[in-house]
Coordinates of C-alpha atoms in Angstrom, one line a residue:
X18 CA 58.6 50.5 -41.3
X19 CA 55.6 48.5 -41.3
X20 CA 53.2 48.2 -44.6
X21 CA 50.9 50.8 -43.6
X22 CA 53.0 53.2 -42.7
X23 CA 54.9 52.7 -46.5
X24 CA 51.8 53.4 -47.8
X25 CA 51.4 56.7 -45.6
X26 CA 55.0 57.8 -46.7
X27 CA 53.9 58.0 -50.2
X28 CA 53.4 55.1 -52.0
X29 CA 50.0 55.5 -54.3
X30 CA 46.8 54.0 -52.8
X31 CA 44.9 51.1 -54.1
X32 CA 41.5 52.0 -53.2
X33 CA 41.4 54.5 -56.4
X34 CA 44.0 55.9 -59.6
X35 CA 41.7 58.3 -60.2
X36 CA 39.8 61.0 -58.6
X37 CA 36.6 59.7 -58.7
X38 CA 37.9 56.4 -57.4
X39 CA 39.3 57.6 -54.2
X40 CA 37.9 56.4 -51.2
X41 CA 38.0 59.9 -49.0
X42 CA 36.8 58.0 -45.7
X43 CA 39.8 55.7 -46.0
X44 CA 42.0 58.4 -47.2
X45 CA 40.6 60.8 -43.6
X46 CA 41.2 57.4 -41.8
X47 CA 44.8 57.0 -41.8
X48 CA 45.6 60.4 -41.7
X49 CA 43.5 61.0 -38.1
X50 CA 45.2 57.3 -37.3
X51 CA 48.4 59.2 -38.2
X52 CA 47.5 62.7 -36.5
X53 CA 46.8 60.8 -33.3
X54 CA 49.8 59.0 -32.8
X55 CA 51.9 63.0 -33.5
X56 CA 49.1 63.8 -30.4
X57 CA 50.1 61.1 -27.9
X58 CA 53.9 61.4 -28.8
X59 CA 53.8 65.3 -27.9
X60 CA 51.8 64.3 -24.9
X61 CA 54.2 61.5 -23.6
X62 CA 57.1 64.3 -23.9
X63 CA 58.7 62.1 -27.1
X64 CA 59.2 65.0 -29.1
X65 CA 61.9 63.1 -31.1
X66 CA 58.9 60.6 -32.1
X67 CA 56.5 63.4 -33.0
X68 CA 59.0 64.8 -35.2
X69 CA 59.4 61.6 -37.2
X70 CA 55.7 61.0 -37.3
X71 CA 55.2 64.8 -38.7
X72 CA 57.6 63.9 -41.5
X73 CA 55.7 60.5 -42.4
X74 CA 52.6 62.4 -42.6
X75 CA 53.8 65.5 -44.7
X76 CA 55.5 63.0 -47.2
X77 CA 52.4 61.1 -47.1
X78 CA 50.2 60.6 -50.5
X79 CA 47.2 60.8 -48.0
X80 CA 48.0 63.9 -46.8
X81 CA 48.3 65.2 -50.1
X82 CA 45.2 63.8 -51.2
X83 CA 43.3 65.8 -48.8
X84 CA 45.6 69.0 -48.9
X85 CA 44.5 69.0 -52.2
X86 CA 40.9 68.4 -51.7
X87 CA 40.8 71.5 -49.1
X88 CA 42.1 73.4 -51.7
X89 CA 39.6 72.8 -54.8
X90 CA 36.6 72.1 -53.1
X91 CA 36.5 75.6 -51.0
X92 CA 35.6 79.2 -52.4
X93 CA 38.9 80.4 -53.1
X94 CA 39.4 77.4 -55.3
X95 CA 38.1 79.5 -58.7
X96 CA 40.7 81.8 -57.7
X97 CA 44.2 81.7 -59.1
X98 CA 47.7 83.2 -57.3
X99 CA 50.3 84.6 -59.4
X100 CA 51.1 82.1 -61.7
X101 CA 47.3 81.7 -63.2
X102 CA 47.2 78.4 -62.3
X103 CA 44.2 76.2 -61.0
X104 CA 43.4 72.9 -60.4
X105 CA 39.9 71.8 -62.0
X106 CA 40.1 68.6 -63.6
X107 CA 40.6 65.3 -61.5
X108 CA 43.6 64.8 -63.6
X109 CA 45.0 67.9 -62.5
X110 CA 44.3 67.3 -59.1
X111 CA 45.9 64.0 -59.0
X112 CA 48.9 65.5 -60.6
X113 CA 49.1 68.1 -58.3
X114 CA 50.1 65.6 -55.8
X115 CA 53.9 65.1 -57.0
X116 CA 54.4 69.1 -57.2
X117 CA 54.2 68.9 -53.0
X118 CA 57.5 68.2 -52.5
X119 CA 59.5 70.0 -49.7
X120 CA 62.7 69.9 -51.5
X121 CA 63.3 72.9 -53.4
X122 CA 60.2 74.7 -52.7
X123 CA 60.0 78.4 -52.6
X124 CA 56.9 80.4 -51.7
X125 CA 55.6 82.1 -54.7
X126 CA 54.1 85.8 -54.2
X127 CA 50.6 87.1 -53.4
X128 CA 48.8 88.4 -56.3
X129 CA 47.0 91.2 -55.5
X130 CA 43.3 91.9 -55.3
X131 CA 41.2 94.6 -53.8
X132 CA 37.5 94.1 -52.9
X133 CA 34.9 96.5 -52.6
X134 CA 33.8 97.8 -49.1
X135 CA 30.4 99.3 -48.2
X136 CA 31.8 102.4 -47.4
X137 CA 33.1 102.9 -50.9
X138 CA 36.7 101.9 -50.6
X139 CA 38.9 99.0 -51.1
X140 CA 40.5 96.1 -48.8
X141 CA 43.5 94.7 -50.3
X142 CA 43.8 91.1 -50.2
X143 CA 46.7 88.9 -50.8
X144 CA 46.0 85.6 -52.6
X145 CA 48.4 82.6 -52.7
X146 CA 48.9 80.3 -55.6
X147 CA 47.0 76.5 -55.4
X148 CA 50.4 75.1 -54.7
X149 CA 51.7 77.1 -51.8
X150 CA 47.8 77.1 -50.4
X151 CA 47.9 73.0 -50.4
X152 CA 51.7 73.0 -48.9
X153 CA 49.7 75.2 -45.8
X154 CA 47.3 73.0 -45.4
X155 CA 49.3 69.7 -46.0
X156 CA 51.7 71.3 -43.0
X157 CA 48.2 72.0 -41.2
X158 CA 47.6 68.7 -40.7
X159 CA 51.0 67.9 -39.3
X160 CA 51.0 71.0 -37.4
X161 CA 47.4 70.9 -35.8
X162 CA 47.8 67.7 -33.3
X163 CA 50.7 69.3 -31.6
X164 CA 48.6 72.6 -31.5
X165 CA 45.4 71.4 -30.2
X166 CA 46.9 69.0 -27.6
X167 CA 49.2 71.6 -26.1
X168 CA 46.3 74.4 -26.2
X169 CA 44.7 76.5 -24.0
X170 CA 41.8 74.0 -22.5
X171 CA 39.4 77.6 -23.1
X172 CA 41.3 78.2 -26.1
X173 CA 37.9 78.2 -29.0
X174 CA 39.3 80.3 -32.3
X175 CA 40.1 78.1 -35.6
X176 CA 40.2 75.3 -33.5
X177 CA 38.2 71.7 -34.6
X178 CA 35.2 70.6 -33.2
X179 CA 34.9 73.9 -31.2
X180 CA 32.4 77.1 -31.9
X181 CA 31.9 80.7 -30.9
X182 CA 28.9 79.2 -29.2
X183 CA 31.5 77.5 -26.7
X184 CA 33.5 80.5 -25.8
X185 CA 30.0 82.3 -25.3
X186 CA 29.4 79.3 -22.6
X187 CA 32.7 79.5 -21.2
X188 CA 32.2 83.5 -21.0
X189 CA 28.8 83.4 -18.9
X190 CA 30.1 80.4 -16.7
X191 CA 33.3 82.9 -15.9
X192 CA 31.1 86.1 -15.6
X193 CA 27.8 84.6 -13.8
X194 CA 29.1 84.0 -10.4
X195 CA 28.5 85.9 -7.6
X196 CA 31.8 87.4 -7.3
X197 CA 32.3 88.0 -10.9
X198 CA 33.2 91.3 -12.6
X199 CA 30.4 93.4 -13.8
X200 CA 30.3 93.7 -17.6
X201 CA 28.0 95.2 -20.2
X202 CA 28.3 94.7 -23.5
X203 CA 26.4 97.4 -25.6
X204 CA 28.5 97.3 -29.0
X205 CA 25.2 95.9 -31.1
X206 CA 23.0 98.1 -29.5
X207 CA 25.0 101.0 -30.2
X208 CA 25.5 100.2 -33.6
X209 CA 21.5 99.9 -34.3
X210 CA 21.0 103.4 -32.8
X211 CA 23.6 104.9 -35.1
X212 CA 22.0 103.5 -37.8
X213 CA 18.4 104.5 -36.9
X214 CA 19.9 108.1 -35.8
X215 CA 22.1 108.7 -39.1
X216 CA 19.2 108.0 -41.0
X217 CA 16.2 110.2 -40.7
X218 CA 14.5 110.7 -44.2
X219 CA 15.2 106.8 -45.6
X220 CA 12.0 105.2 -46.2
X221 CA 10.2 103.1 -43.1
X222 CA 10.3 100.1 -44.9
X223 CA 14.0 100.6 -45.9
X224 CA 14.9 101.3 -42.4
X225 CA 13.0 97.4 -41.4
X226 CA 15.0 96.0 -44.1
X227 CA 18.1 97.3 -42.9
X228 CA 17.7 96.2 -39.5
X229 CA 16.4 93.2 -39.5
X230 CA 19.4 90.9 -40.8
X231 CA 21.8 92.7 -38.0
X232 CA 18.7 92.3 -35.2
X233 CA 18.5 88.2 -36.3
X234 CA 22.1 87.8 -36.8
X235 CA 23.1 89.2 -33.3
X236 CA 20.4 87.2 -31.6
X237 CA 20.8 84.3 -33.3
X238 CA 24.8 84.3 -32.2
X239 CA 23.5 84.5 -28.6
X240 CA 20.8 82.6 -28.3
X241 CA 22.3 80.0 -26.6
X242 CA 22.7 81.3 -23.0
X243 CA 20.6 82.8 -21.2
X244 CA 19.6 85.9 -23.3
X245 CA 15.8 86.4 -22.7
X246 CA 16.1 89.4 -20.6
X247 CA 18.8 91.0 -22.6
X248 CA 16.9 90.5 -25.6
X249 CA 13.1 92.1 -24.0
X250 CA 15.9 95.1 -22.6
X251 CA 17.6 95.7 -26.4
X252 CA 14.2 95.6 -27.8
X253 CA 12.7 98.1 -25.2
X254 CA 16.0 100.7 -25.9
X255 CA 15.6 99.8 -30.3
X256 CA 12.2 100.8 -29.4
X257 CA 12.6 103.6 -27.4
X258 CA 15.0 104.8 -30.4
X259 CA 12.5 104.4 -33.1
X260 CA 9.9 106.6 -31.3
X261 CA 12.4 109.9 -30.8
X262 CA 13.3 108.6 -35.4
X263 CA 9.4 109.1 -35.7
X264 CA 8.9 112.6 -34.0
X265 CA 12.7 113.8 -35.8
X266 CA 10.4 112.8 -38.9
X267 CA 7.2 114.3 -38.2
X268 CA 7.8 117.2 -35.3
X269 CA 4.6 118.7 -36.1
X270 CA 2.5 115.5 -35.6
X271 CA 0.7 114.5 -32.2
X272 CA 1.5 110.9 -30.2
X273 CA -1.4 109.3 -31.6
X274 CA -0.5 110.2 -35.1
X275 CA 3.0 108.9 -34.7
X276 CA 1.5 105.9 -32.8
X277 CA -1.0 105.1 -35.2
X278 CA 1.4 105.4 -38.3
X279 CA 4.5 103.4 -36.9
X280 CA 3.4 100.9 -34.3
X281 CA 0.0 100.1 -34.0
X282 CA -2.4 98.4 -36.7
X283 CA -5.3 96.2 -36.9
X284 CA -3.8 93.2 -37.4
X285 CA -1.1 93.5 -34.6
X286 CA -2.3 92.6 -31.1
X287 CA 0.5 94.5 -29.5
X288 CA 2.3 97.6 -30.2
X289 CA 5.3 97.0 -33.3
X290 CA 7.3 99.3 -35.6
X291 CA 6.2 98.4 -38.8
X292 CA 5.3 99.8 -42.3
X293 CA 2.8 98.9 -45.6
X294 CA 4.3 97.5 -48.2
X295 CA 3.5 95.4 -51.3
X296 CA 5.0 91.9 -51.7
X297 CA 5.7 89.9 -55.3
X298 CA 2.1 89.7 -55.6
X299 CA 1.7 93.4 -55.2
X300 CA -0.5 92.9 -52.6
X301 CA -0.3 95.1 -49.4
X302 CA 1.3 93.3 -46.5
X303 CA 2.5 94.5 -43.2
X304 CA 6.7 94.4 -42.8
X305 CA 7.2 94.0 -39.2
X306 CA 10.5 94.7 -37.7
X307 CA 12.1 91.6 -35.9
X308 CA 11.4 91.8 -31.9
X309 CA 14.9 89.6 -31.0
X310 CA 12.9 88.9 -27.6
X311 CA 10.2 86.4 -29.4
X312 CA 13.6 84.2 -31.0
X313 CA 13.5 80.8 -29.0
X314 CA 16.2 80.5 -26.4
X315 CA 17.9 77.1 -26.8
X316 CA 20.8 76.3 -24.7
X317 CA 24.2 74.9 -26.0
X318 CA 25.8 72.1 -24.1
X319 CA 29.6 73.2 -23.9
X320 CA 32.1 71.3 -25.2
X321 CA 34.5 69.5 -22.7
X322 CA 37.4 71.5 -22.3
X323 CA 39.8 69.0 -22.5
X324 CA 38.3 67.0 -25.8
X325 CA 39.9 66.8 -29.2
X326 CA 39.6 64.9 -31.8
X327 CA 43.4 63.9 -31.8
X328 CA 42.8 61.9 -28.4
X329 CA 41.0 58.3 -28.8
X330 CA 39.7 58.3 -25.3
X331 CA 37.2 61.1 -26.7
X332 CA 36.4 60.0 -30.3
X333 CA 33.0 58.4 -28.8
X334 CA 32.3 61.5 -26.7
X335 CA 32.4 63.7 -30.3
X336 CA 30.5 61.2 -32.2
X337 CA 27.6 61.1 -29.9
X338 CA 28.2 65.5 -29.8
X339 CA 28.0 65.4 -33.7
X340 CA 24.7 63.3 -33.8
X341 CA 23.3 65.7 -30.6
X342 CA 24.2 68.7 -32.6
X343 CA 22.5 67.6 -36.1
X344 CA 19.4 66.8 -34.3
X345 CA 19.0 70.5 -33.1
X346 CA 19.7 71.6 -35.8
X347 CA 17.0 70.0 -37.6
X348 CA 14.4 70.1 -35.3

């Protein structure tokens, strides 16, 4: 066993005895150094090799380090399991790190808890203690190499460096060909009509409040194929469903009235469901609802199917991906 990989099966670090000291981009260093080598041992069939490596890694104080940091830097990390316990100071963080042993452990139960739904009713939710939550994700790390070199190459859920974005891609390159199945996908649109139809007396500018975050959200998860057209069509059939809300509203008014009232003003140069309203200033603006058509349409570059970050050969390939993708982002 060479130096480095002493160091990996436990001994303490010297870049840090503290928390504060640590030096996290060594510490993710020689874990991926570690995670790689599990990667090319499954892939060269030495399964025997992996195995060892996996041990090495789960033993590793390393491994621990950033089990524990996953643990007590999320948002479940104000939240304690059964025993009460929680990990907040840097002491008890870096004491945390002998309690991950694999000898005599024992999964503790869930404690409990039951959030509030919008419909009025409860969803139960099971919440692990800090110690058997770092023991998942110390195994994780082990774990994930094998997993993500022996994946599905289309395979995009909970898996690193991969997004819902991708599996959109991979979806309209499967379903855009000539002699590809004929789908339509209307669950969105559905949804909006329910909630303009199961609504008829709630204010105008509720009703735009209401919307808008689903009609941006939905958009904005799709905007990164070629969506124009399906966006003009949802807003013609949103629109189309606003004007039979307006009459259910007001069956004793005339078009014009309806048309005047809802979608046309002054200030708008086209036709747009909309309703007055004062702002923080108390001023009277205009809240418009959100046309998804006008959101810009910018197309996502797929990610390689066969990359992961577990294989050196595509470690430049993600860096140059990473620095593409905070680029959009901010421009």
């Amino acid at each position: 066993m060479t130096a480095s990989e002493t160091l990996m099966a436990g001994a303490s670090p010297t870049c840090g005895n503290t928390w504060s000291q640590i030096d996290w981009r060594h510490v993710e260093q020689q874990v991926r150094r570690l995670q790689m080598r599990i990667a090319k041992a499954t892939q060269q069939g030495k399964h025997g090799k992996a195995k060892a490596l996996q041990w090495m890694l789960t033993h590793s104080y390393f491994a621990k380090l950033l089990a524990i940091k996953r643990v007590t830097s999320n948002t479940g990390a104000k939240t304690p399991g059964v025993d009460g316990i929680l990990w907040r100071t840097p002491k008890e963080k870096i004491q945390a790190i002998k309690s991950l042993q694999r000898k005599g452990y024992r999964v503790q139960p869930l404690r409990r808890i039951y959030i509030p739904k919008k419909n009025g009713k409860q969803r139960p939710l099971g919440i692990p203690t800090m110690k058997d939550r770092a023991m998942q994700a110390l195994y994780l790390l082990a774990l994930e190499p094998i997993a993500e070199v022996t994946a599905d190459k289309h395979s995009y859920g909970f898996r690193p460096e991969r997004s819902t974005a991708d599996a959109i891609d991979q979806c309209f390159l499967a379903l855009a060909r000539k002699n590809s199945a004929q789908w339509i996908l209307e669950g969105v649109l559905e949804g909006i009509r329910a909630i303009i139809k199961s609504n008829p007396t709630i204010k105008t500018e509720s009703l735009i409040r209401l919307l808008n975050p689903k009609l941006r959200g939905w958009a904005n998860y799709y905007r990164f194929v070629v969506s124009k057209a399906i966006f003009s069509k949802v807003d013609e059939a949103i629109f189309q469903a606003l004007c039979r809300w307006t009459r259910r509203r007001h069956p004793h008014k005339n078009a014009k009235w309806l048309r005047d009232n809802y979608f046309c003003h002054p200030a708008l140069k086209t036709w747009h469901f909309h309703a007055r309203t004062r702002g923080a200033d108390n001023r009277l603006i205009l809240l418009k609802l959100a046309k998804i058509s006008k959101i810009r349409i910018t197309r996502h570059v797929k990610l390689r199917a066969d990359a992961t970050p577990y294989d050196s050969a595509f470690i430049p390939y993600l860096e140059k991906r990473r620095k593409q993708q905070l680029l959009l982002s901010k421009g």
